[in-house]
Amino acid sequence: MSSGQNSGGLMSSAGLVRYFDAEDRNAIRIDPRTVVAIGALFGVFVLVLSAAL
């Protein structure tokens, strides 16, 4: 790359940061511990099903 070209990396990512930083009032909010608990319960459920078959 020559020094005269602008890669636009920082400028293009600034819009994404601003977009993902905005909070939507209609968004579903789930506690991260709930997601981990559901994943663990699903894993145990799969293990129980595989042991039963």
mmCIF file of N, CA, C and O in Angstrom:
data_model
loop_
_atom_site.group_PDB
_atom_site.id
_atom_site.type_symbol
_atom_site.label_atom_id
_atom_site.label_comp_id
_atom_site.label_asym_id
_atom_site.label_seq_id
_atom_site.Cartn_x
_atom_site.Cartn_y
_atom_site.Cartn_z
ATOM 1 N N MET A 1 0.831 -1.177 0.000
ATOM 2 C CA MET A 1 0.000 0.000 0.000
ATOM 3 C C MET A 1 0.873 1.235 0.000
ATOM 4 O O MET A 1 1.826 1.324 0.758
ATOM 5 N N SER A 2 0.528 2.178 -0.763
ATOM 6 C CA SER A 2 1.302 3.409 -0.759
ATOM 7 C C SER A 2 0.789 4.315 0.348
ATOM 8 O O SER A 2 -0.329 4.193 0.826
ATOM 9 N N SER A 3 1.618 5.247 0.745
ATOM 10 C CA SER A 3 1.227 6.128 1.838
ATOM 11 C C SER A 3 0.138 7.108 1.414
ATOM 12 O O SER A 3 -0.497 7.719 2.254
ATOM 13 N N GLY A 4 -0.120 7.243 0.118
ATOM 14 C CA GLY A 4 -1.140 8.161 -0.362
ATOM 15 C C GLY A 4 -2.537 7.585 -0.300
ATOM 16 O O GLY A 4 -3.531 8.303 -0.367
ATOM 17 N N GLN A 5 -2.650 6.275 -0.184
ATOM 18 C CA GLN A 5 -3.975 5.643 -0.150
ATOM 19 C C GLN A 5 -4.501 5.610 1.274
ATOM 20 O O GLN A 5 -3.751 5.369 2.220
ATOM 21 N N ASN A 6 -5.800 5.805 1.396
ATOM 22 C CA ASN A 6 -6.451 5.731 2.706
ATOM 23 C C ASN A 6 -7.155 4.391 2.784
ATOM 24 O O ASN A 6 -8.028 4.090 1.980
ATOM 25 N N SER A 7 -6.780 3.560 3.731
ATOM 26 C CA SER A 7 -7.400 2.232 3.846
ATOM 27 C C SER A 7 -8.825 2.325 4.359
ATOM 28 O O SER A 7 -9.648 1.467 4.100
ATOM 29 N N GLY A 8 -9.146 3.345 5.132
ATOM 30 C CA GLY A 8 -10.501 3.532 5.625
ATOM 31 C C GLY A 8 -10.879 2.599 6.755
ATOM 32 O O GLY A 8 -12.041 2.492 7.110
ATOM 33 N N GLY A 9 -9.926 1.880 7.315
ATOM 34 C CA GLY A 9 -10.228 0.929 8.368
ATOM 35 C C GLY A 9 -10.812 1.571 9.601
ATOM 36 O O GLY A 9 -11.829 1.135 10.119
ATOM 37 N N LEU A 10 -10.187 2.624 10.062
ATOM 38 C CA LEU A 10 -10.665 3.269 11.279
ATOM 39 C C LEU A 10 -11.978 4.008 11.039
ATOM 40 O O LEU A 10 -12.884 3.968 11.860
ATOM 41 N N MET A 11 -12.085 4.650 9.899
ATOM 42 C CA MET A 11 -13.297 5.409 9.602
ATOM 43 C C MET A 11 -14.498 4.480 9.414
ATOM 44 O O MET A 11 -15.588 4.771 9.870
ATOM 45 N N SER A 12 -14.295 3.338 8.761
ATOM 46 C CA SER A 12 -15.424 2.443 8.521
ATOM 47 C C SER A 12 -15.856 1.737 9.804
ATOM 48 O O SER A 12 -17.024 1.434 9.988
ATOM 49 N N SER A 13 -14.934 1.470 10.699
ATOM 50 C CA SER A 13 -15.307 0.786 11.941
ATOM 51 C C SER A 13 -15.969 1.746 12.932
ATOM 52 O O SER A 13 -16.689 1.308 13.822
ATOM 53 N N ALA A 14 -15.752 3.026 12.780
ATOM 54 C CA ALA A 14 -16.348 3.988 13.708
ATOM 55 C C ALA A 14 -17.870 3.961 13.609
ATOM 56 O O ALA A 14 -18.565 4.068 14.613
ATOM 57 N N GLY A 15 -18.402 3.788 12.423
ATOM 58 C CA GLY A 15 -19.847 3.705 12.249
ATOM 59 C C GLY A 15 -20.423 2.465 12.893
ATOM 60 O O GLY A 15 -21.510 2.487 13.466
ATOM 61 N N LEU A 16 -19.693 1.350 12.813
ATOM 62 C CA LEU A 16 -20.168 0.108 13.434
ATOM 63 C C LEU A 16 -20.187 0.233 14.946
ATOM 64 O O LEU A 16 -21.106 -0.240 15.602
ATOM 65 N N VAL A 17 -19.172 0.851 15.509
ATOM 66 C CA VAL A 17 -19.130 1.030 16.958
ATOM 67 C C VAL A 17 -20.312 1.885 17.399
ATOM 68 O O VAL A 17 -20.990 1.589 18.377
ATOM 69 N N ARG A 18 -20.586 2.929 16.650
ATOM 70 C CA ARG A 18 -21.704 3.800 17.001
ATOM 71 C C ARG A 18 -23.022 3.042 16.846
ATOM 72 O O ARG A 18 -23.938 3.201 17.644
ATOM 73 N N TYR A 19 -23.133 2.191 15.818
ATOM 74 C CA TYR A 19 -24.364 1.440 15.583
ATOM 75 C C TYR A 19 -24.601 0.431 16.704
ATOM 76 O O TYR A 19 -25.693 0.312 17.229
ATOM 77 N N PHE A 20 -23.594 -0.327 17.066
ATOM 78 C CA PHE A 20 -23.762 -1.353 18.077
ATOM 79 C C PHE A 20 -23.779 -0.777 19.486
ATOM 80 O O PHE A 20 -24.169 -1.444 20.421
ATOM 81 N N ASP A 21 -23.346 0.450 19.650
ATOM 82 C CA ASP A 21 -23.362 1.080 20.953
ATOM 83 C C ASP A 21 -24.759 1.592 21.309
ATOM 84 O O ASP A 21 -25.102 1.696 22.481
ATOM 85 N N ALA A 22 -25.559 1.881 20.296
ATOM 86 C CA ALA A 22 -26.902 2.406 20.540
ATOM 87 C C ALA A 22 -27.782 1.293 21.096
ATOM 88 O O ALA A 22 -27.758 0.166 20.634
ATOM 89 N N GLU A 23 -28.564 1.612 22.115
ATOM 90 C CA GLU A 23 -29.440 0.622 22.716
ATOM 91 C C GLU A 23 -30.847 0.814 22.192
ATOM 92 O O GLU A 23 -31.355 1.925 22.126
ATOM 93 N N ASP A 24 -31.468 -0.280 21.820
ATOM 94 C CA ASP A 24 -32.827 -0.249 21.313
ATOM 95 C C ASP A 24 -33.775 -0.534 22.473
ATOM 96 O O ASP A 24 -33.594 -1.482 23.221
ATOM 97 N N ARG A 25 -34.789 0.293 22.609
ATOM 98 C CA ARG A 25 -35.739 0.103 23.713
ATOM 99 C C ARG A 25 -36.604 -1.133 23.505
ATOM 100 O O ARG A 25 -37.128 -1.695 24.453
ATOM 101 N N ASN A 26 -36.761 -1.567 22.252
ATOM 102 C CA ASN A 26 -37.595 -2.729 21.952
ATOM 103 C C ASN A 26 -36.811 -4.033 21.974
ATOM 104 O O ASN A 26 -37.382 -5.090 21.746
ATOM 105 N N ALA A 27 -35.525 -3.970 22.229
ATOM 106 C CA ALA A 27 -34.693 -5.168 22.199
ATOM 107 C C ALA A 27 -35.002 -6.067 23.399
ATOM 108 O O ALA A 27 -35.330 -5.599 24.482
ATOM 109 N N ILE A 28 -34.873 -7.362 23.176
ATOM 110 C CA ILE A 28 -35.054 -8.336 24.253
ATOM 111 C C ILE A 28 -33.769 -8.364 25.071
ATOM 112 O O ILE A 28 -32.683 -8.523 24.530
ATOM 113 N N ARG A 29 -33.899 -8.206 26.374
ATOM 114 C CA ARG A 29 -32.733 -8.219 27.252
ATOM 115 C C ARG A 29 -32.721 -9.528 28.039
ATOM 116 O O ARG A 29 -33.666 -9.843 28.752
ATOM 117 N N ILE A 30 -31.624 -10.276 27.876
ATOM 118 C CA ILE A 30 -31.468 -11.552 28.577
ATOM 119 C C ILE A 30 -30.166 -11.490 29.361
ATOM 120 O O ILE A 30 -29.119 -11.122 28.832
ATOM 121 N N ASP A 31 -30.239 -11.865 30.618
ATOM 122 C CA ASP A 31 -29.058 -11.894 31.469
ATOM 123 C C ASP A 31 -28.092 -12.971 30.958
ATOM 124 O O ASP A 31 -28.526 -14.078 30.620
ATOM 125 N N PRO A 32 -26.809 -12.690 30.861
ATOM 126 C CA PRO A 32 -25.846 -13.697 30.379
ATOM 127 C C PRO A 32 -25.840 -14.977 31.211
ATOM 128 O O PRO A 32 -25.630 -16.067 30.688
ATOM 129 N N ARG A 33 -26.120 -14.860 32.506
ATOM 130 C CA ARG A 33 -26.183 -16.071 33.344
ATOM 131 C C ARG A 33 -27.345 -16.959 32.925
ATOM 132 O O ARG A 33 -27.251 -18.188 33.008
ATOM 133 N N THR A 34 -28.445 -16.363 32.455
ATOM 134 C CA THR A 34 -29.586 -17.139 31.980
ATOM 135 C C THR A 34 -29.214 -17.926 30.728
ATOM 136 O O THR A 34 -29.581 -19.093 30.588
ATOM 137 N N VAL A 35 -28.460 -17.305 29.842
ATOM 138 C CA VAL A 35 -28.033 -17.977 28.612
ATOM 139 C C VAL A 35 -27.129 -19.160 28.944
ATOM 140 O O VAL A 35 -27.280 -20.254 28.384
ATOM 141 N N VAL A 36 -26.199 -18.967 29.874
ATOM 142 C CA VAL A 36 -25.302 -20.057 30.278
ATOM 143 C C VAL A 36 -26.090 -21.176 30.946
ATOM 144 O O VAL A 36 -25.864 -22.365 30.681
ATOM 145 N N ALA A 37 -27.052 -20.836 31.788
ATOM 146 C CA ALA A 37 -27.856 -21.846 32.475
ATOM 147 C C ALA A 37 -28.686 -22.647 31.474
ATOM 148 O O ALA A 37 -28.780 -23.875 31.580
ATOM 149 N N ILE A 38 -29.284 -21.980 30.504
ATOM 150 C CA ILE A 38 -30.078 -22.689 29.494
ATOM 151 C C ILE A 38 -29.187 -23.611 28.669
ATOM 152 O O ILE A 38 -29.559 -24.745 28.365
ATOM 153 N N GLY A 39 -27.983 -23.142 28.336
ATOM 154 C CA GLY A 39 -27.046 -23.984 27.592
ATOM 155 C C GLY A 39 -26.633 -25.216 28.377
ATOM 156 O O GLY A 39 -26.551 -26.319 27.841
ATOM 157 N N ALA A 40 -26.379 -25.036 29.674
ATOM 158 C CA ALA A 40 -25.995 -26.169 30.521
ATOM 159 C C ALA A 40 -27.146 -27.155 30.664
ATOM 160 O O ALA A 40 -26.944 -28.380 30.584
ATOM 161 N N LEU A 41 -28.353 -26.649 30.857
ATOM 162 C CA LEU A 41 -29.512 -27.538 30.962
ATOM 163 C C LEU A 41 -29.758 -28.294 29.663
ATOM 164 O O LEU A 41 -30.104 -29.482 29.678
ATOM 165 N N PHE A 42 -29.559 -27.616 28.546
ATOM 166 C CA PHE A 42 -29.727 -28.290 27.249
ATOM 167 C C PHE A 42 -28.676 -29.384 27.080
ATOM 168 O O PHE A 42 -28.975 -30.471 26.584
ATOM 169 N N GLY A 43 -27.442 -29.121 27.523
ATOM 170 C CA GLY A 43 -26.386 -30.131 27.454
ATOM 171 C C GLY A 43 -26.708 -31.343 28.306
ATOM 172 O O GLY A 43 -26.524 -32.489 27.878
ATOM 173 N N VAL A 44 -27.209 -31.117 29.518
ATOM 174 C CA VAL A 44 -27.600 -32.228 30.393
ATOM 175 C C VAL A 44 -28.761 -33.001 29.771
ATOM 176 O O VAL A 44 -28.786 -34.240 29.805
ATOM 177 N N PHE A 45 -29.700 -32.284 29.164
ATOM 178 C CA PHE A 45 -30.832 -32.924 28.510
ATOM 179 C C PHE A 45 -30.363 -33.842 27.381
ATOM 180 O O PHE A 45 -30.841 -34.980 27.249
ATOM 181 N N VAL A 46 -29.412 -33.378 26.583
ATOM 182 C CA VAL A 46 -28.880 -34.191 25.489
ATOM 183 C C VAL A 46 -28.162 -35.416 26.039
ATOM 184 O O VAL A 46 -28.289 -36.528 25.508
ATOM 185 N N LEU A 47 -27.384 -35.238 27.113
ATOM 186 C CA LEU A 47 -26.687 -36.375 27.716
ATOM 187 C C LEU A 47 -27.666 -37.408 28.260
ATOM 188 O O LEU A 47 -27.455 -38.622 28.120
ATOM 189 N N VAL A 48 -28.748 -36.954 28.868
ATOM 190 C CA VAL A 48 -29.747 -37.882 29.404
ATOM 191 C C VAL A 48 -30.423 -38.626 28.260
ATOM 192 O O VAL A 48 -30.638 -39.841 28.345
ATOM 193 N N LEU A 49 -30.736 -37.936 27.195
ATOM 194 C CA LEU A 49 -31.368 -38.595 26.047
ATOM 195 C C LEU A 49 -30.430 -39.605 25.398
ATOM 196 O O LEU A 49 -30.863 -40.688 25.005
ATOM 197 N N SER A 50 -29.164 -39.261 25.276
ATOM 198 C CA SER A 50 -28.230 -40.194 24.645
ATOM 199 C C SER A 50 -27.975 -41.413 25.538
ATOM 200 O O SER A 50 -27.721 -42.509 25.036
ATOM 201 N N ALA A 51 -28.042 -41.261 26.856
ATOM 202 C CA ALA A 51 -27.865 -42.380 27.771
ATOM 203 C C ALA A 51 -29.090 -43.287 27.766
ATOM 204 O O ALA A 51 -28.991 -44.495 27.972
ATOM 205 N N ALA A 52 -30.248 -42.714 27.508
ATOM 206 C CA ALA A 52 -31.488 -43.485 27.527
ATOM 207 C C ALA A 52 -31.654 -44.321 26.254
ATOM 208 O O ALA A 52 -32.403 -45.286 26.253
ATOM 209 N N LEU A 53 -30.971 -43.926 25.195
ATOM 210 C CA LEU A 53 -31.131 -44.674 23.939
ATOM 211 C C LEU A 53 -30.102 -45.700 23.801
ATOM 212 O O LEU A 53 -29.237 -46.143 23.802
#
